[in-house]
PDB file of C-alpha atoms in Angstrom:
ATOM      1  CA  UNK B   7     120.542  39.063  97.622  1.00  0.00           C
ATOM      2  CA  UNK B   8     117.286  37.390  95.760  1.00  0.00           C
ATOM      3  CA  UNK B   9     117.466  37.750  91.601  1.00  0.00           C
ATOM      4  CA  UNK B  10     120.798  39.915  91.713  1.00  0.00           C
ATOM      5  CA  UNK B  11     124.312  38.248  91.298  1.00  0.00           C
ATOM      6  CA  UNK B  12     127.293  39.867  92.551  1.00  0.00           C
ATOM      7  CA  UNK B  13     130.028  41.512  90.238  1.00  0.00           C
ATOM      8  CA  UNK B  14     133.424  42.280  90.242  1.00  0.00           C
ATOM      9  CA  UNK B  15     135.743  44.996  88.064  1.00  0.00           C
ATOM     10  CA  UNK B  16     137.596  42.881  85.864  1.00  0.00           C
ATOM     11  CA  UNK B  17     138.794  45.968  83.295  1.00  0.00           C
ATOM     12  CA  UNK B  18     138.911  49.110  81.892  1.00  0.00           C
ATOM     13  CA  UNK B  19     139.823  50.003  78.258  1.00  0.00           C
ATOM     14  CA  UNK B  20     139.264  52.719  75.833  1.00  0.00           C
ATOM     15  CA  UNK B  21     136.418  52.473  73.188  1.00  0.00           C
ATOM     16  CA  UNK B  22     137.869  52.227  69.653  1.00  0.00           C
ATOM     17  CA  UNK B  23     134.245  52.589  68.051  1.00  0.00           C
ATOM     18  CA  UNK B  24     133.187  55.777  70.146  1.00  0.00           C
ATOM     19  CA  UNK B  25     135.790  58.254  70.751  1.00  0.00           C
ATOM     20  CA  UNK B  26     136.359  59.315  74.076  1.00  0.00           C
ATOM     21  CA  UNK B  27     134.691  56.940  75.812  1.00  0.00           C
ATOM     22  CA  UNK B  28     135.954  53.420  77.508  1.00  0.00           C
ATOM     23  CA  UNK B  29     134.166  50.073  78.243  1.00  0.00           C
ATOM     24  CA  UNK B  30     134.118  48.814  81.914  1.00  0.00           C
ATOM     25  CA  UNK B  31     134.048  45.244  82.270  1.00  0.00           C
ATOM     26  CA  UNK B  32     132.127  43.938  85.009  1.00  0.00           C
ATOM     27  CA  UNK B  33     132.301  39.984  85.980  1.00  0.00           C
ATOM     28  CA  UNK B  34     130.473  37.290  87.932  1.00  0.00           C
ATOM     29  CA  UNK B  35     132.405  36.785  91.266  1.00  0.00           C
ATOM     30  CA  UNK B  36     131.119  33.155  90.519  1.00  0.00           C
ATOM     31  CA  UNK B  37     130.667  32.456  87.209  1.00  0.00           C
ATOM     32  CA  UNK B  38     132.015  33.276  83.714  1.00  0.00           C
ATOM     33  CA  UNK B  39     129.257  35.669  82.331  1.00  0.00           C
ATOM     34  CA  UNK B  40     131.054  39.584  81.773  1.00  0.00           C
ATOM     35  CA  UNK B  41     128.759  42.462  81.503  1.00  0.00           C
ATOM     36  CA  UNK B  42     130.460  45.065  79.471  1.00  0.00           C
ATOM     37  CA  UNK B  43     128.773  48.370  79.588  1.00  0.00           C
ATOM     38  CA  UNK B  44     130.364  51.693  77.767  1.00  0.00           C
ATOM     39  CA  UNK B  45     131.081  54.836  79.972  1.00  0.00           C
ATOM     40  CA  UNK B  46     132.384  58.288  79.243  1.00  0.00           C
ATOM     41  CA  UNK B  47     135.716  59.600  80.266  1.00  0.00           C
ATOM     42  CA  UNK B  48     135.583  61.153  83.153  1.00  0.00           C
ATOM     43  CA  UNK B  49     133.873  58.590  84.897  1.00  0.00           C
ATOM     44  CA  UNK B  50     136.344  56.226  83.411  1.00  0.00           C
ATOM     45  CA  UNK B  51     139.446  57.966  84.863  1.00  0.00           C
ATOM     46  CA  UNK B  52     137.042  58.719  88.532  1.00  0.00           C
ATOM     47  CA  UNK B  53     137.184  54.449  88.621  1.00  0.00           C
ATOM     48  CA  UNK B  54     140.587  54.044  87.429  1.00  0.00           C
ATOM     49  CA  UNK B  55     142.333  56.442  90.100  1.00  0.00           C
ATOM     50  CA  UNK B  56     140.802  55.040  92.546  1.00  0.00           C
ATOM     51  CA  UNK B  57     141.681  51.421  91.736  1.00  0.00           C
ATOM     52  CA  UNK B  58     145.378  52.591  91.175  1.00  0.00           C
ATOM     53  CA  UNK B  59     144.975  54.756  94.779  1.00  0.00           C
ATOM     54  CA  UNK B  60     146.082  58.030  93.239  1.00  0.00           C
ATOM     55  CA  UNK B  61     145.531  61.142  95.246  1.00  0.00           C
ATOM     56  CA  UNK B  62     144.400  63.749  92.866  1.00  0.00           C
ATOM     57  CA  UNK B  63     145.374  67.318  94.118  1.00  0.00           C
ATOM     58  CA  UNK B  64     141.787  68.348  94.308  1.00  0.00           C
ATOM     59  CA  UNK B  65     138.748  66.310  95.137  1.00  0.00           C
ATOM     60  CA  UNK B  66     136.612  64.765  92.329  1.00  0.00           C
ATOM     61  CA  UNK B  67     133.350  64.431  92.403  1.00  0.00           C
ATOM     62  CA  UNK B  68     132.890  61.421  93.600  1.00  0.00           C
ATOM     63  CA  UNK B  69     135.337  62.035  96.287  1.00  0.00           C
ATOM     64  CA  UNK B  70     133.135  65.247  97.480  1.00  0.00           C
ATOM     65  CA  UNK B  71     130.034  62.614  97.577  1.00  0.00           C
ATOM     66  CA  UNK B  72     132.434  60.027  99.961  1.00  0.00           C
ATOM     67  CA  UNK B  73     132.858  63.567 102.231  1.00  0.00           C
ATOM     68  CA  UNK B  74     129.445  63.961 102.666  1.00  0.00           C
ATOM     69  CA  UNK B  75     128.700  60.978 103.414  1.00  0.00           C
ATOM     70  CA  UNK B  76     131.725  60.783 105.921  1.00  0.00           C
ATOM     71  CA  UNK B  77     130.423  64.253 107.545  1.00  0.00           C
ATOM     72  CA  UNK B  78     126.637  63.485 107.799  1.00  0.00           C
ATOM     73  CA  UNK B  79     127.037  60.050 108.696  1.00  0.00           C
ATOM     74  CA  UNK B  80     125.814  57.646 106.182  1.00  0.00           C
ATOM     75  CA  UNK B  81     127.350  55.077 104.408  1.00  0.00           C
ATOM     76  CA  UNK B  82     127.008  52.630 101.156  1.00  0.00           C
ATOM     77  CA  UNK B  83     125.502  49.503 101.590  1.00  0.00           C
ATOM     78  CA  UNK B  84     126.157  48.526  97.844  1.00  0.00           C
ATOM     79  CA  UNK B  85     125.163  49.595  94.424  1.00  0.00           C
ATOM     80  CA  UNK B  86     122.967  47.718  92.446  1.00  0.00           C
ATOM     81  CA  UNK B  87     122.564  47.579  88.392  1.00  0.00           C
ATOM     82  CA  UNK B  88     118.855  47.716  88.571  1.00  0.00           C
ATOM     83  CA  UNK B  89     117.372  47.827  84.477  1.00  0.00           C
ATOM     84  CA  UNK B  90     118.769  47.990  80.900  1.00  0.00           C
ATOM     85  CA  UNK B  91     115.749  49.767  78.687  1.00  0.00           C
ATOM     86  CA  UNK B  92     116.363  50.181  75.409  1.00  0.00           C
ATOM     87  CA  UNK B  93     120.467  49.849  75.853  1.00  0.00           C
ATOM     88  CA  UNK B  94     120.614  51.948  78.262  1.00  0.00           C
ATOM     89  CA  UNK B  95     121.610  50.329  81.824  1.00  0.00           C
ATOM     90  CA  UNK B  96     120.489  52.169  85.058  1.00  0.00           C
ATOM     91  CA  UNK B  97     121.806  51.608  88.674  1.00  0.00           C
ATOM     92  CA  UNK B  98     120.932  52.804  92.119  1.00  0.00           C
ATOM     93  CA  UNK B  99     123.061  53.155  94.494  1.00  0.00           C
ATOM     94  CA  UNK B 100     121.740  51.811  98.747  1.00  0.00           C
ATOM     95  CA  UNK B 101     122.384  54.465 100.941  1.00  0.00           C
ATOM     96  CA  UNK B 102     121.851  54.131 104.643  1.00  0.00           C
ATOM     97  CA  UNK B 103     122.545  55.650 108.423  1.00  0.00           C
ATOM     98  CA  UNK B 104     121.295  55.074 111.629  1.00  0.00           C
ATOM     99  CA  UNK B 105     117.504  55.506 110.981  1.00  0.00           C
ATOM    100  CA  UNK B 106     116.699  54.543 107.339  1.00  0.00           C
ATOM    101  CA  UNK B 107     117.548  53.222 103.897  1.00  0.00           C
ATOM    102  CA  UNK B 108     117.470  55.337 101.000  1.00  0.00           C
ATOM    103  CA  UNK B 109     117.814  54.304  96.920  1.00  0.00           C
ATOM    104  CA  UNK B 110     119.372  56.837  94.908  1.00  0.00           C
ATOM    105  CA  UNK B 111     119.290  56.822  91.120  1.00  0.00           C
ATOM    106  CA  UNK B 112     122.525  56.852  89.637  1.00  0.00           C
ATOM    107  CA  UNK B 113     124.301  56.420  86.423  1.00  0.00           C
ATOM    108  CA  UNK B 114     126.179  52.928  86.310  1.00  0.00           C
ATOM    109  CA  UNK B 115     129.643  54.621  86.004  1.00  0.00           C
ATOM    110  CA  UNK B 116     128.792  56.850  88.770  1.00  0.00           C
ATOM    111  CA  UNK B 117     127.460  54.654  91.205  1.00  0.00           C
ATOM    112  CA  UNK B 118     130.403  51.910  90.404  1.00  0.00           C
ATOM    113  CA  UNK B 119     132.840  54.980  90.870  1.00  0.00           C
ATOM    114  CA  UNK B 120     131.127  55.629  94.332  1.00  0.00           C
ATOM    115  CA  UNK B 121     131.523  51.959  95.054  1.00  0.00           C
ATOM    116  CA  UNK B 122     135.298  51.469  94.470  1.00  0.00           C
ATOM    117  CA  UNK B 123     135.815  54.248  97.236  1.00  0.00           C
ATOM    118  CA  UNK B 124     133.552  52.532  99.796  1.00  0.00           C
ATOM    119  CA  UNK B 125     134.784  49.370  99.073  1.00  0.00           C
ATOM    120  CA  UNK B 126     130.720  48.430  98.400  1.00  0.00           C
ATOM    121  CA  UNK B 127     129.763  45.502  96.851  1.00  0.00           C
ATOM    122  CA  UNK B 128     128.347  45.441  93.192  1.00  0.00           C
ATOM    123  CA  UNK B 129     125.492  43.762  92.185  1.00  0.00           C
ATOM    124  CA  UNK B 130     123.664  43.308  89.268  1.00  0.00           C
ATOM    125  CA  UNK B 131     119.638  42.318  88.409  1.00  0.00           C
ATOM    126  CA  UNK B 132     119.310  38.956  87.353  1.00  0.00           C
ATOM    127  CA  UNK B 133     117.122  40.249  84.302  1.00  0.00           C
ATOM    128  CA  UNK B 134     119.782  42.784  83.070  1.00  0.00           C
ATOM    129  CA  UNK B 135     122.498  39.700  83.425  1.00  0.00           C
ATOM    130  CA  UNK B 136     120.285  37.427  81.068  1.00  0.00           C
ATOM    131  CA  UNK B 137     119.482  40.345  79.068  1.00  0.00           C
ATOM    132  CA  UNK B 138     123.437  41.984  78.176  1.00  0.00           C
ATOM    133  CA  UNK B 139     125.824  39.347  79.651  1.00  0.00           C
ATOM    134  CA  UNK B 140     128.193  37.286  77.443  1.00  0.00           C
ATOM    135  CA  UNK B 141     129.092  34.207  78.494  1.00  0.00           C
ATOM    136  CA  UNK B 142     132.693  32.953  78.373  1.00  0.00           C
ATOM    137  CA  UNK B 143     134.322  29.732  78.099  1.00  0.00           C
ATOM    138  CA  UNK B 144     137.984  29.276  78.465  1.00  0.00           C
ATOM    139  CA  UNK B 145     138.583  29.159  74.892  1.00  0.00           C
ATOM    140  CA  UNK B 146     136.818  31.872  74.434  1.00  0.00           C
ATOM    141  CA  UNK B 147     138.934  33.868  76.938  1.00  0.00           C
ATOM    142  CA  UNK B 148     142.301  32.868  75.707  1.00  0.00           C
ATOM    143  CA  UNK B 149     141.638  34.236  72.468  1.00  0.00           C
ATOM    144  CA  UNK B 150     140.348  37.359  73.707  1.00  0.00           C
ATOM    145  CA  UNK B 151     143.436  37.858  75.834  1.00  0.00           C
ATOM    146  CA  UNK B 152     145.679  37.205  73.149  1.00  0.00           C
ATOM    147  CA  UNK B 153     144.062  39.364  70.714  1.00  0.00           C
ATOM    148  CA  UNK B 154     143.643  42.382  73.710  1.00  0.00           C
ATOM    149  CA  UNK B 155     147.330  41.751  74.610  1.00  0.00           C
ATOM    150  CA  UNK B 156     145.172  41.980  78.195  1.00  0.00           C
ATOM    151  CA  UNK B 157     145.831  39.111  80.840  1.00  0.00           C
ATOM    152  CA  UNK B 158     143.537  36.983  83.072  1.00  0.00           C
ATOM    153  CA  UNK B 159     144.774  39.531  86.186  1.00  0.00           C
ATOM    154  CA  UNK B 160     143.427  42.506  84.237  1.00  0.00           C
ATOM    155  CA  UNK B 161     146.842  44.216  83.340  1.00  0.00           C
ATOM    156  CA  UNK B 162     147.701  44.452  79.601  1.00  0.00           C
ATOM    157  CA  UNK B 163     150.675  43.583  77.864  1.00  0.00           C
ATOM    158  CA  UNK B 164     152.741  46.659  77.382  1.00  0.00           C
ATOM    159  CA  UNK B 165     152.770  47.234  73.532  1.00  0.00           C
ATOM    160  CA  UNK B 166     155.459  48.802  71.740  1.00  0.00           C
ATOM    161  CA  UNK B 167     154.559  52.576  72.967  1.00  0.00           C
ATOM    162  CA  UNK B 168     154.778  51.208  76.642  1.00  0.00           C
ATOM    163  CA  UNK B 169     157.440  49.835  76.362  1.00  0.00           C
ATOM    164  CA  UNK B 170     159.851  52.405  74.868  1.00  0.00           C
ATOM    165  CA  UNK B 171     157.444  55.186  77.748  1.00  0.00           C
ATOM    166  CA  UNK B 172     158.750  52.327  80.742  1.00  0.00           C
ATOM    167  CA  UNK B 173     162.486  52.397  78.708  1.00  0.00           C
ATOM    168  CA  UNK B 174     162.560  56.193  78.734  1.00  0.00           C
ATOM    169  CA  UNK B 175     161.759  56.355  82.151  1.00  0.00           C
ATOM    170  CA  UNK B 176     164.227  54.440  83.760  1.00  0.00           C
ATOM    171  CA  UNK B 177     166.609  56.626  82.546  1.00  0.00           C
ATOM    172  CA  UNK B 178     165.476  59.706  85.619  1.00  0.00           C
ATOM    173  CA  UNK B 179     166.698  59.302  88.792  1.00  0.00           C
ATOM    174  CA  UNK B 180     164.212  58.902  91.701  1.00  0.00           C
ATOM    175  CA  UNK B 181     164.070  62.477  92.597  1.00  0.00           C
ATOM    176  CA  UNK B 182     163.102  63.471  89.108  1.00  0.00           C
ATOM    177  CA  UNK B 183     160.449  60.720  88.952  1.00  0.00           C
ATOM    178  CA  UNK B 184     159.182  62.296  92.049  1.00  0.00           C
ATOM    179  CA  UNK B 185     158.849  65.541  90.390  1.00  0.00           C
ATOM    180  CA  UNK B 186     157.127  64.453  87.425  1.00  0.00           C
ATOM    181  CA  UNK B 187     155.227  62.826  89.575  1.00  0.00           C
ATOM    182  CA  UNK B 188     153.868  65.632  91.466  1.00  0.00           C
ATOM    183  CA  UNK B 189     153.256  67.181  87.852  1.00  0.00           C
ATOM    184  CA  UNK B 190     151.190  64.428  86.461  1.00  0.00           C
ATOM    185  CA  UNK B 191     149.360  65.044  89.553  1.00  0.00           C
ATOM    186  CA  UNK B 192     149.018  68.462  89.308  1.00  0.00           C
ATOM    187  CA  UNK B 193     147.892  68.259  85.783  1.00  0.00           C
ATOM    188  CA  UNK B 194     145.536  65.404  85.978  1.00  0.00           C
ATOM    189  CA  UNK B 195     147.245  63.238  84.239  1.00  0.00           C
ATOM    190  CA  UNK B 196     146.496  59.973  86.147  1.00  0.00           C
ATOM    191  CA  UNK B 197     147.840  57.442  83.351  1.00  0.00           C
ATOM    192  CA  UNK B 198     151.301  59.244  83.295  1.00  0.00           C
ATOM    193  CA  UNK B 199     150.972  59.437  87.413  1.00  0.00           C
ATOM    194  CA  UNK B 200     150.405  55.736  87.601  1.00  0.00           C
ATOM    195  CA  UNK B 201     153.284  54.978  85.174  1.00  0.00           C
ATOM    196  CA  UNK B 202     155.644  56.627  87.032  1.00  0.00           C
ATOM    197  CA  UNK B 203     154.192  55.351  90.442  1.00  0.00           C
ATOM    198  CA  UNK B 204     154.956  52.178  89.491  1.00  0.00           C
ATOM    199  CA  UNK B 205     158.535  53.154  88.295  1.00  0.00           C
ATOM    200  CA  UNK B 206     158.936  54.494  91.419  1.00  0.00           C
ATOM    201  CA  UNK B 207     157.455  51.624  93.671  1.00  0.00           C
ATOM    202  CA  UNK B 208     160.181  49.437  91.347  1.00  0.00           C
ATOM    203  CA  UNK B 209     162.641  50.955  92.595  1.00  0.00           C
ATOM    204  CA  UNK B 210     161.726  51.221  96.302  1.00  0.00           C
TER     205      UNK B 210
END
């Protein structure tokens, strides 16, 4: 696409300066420039269990929108991160069936939340890219990953919490895992669920 570039999730962590709310970090698929943009929880946790495949026991919201879109027959060409005005970035997101195209204003989070379930491209405006990208050399990334404890593959170093949480759990047997699985689930607690999915899929 002319004056976009194409981006890819690279991470998700929680905001220490604004409680409650997590910075995305979006990256070049060719190139080294990372556009982090600041999200709020929700949509945080709509991306993250769907990039972890967890099944929540009821739809989210974003899940209802991939129904509709499944039942009245139109799909997602891609999202794009159309304009940053005064900080604050705004996306659309393509929509399109059979007979037309339609843009739909959307919230970044939102519209990169409907992405991950379509498995729809990401792009971003050139202009925004120039405007709120940072640019990183390999230096430059080292030292972030080894102050983040976060590694080039996106996964961060389990610190001392995780690891005594990962200790602790290997101590259930697999039924029990299952169990507390199912409870996570049931309780919406998708960073326990994916903790003890992974237990789990060690074992298997």
């Amino acid at each position: 696409m002319d004056n976009t570039v194409e981006l890819e999730i690279l991470g998700l962590s929680s905001n220490s300066t604004q409680s409650g709310s997590f910075t995305l970090v979006l990256g070049e698929s060719e190139g080294k420039r990372k556009l982090p943009i600041v999200i709020g929880m929700f949509e945080a946790q709509a991306i993250a269990i769907e990039i972890e495949k967890i099944i929540p026991n009821r739809p989210m919201t974003h899940d209802l929108f991939k129904s509709f879109s499944s039942n009245f027959q139109f799909s997602i060409d891609h999202i794009l991160i159309s304009d940053m005005r005064e900080g604050v970035f705004y996306a659309k997101i393509m929509c399109q069936n059979s007979f037309k195209k339609v843009e739909i204003d959307a919230r970044p989070s939102d519209a990169i939340a409907i992405a991950v379930r379509f498995d729809a491209p990401i792009y971003c405006a050139n202009s925004v890219m120039s405007e709120a990208a940072i640019e990183f050399t390999e230096e430059d990334e080292k030292r972030e990953q080894e102050a983040s404890g976060v590694t080039k593959s996106g996964k961060g170093k389990p610190g001392e919490r995780g690891k005594s949480q990962e200790a602790s759990l290997k101590d259930f047997s697999l039924d029990k895992l299952n169990q507390m699985l199912e409870k996570a689930i049931g309780n919406e607690d998708y960073e326990k669920a994916a903790r003890l999915r992974d237990e789990i899929n060690r074992r298997n």
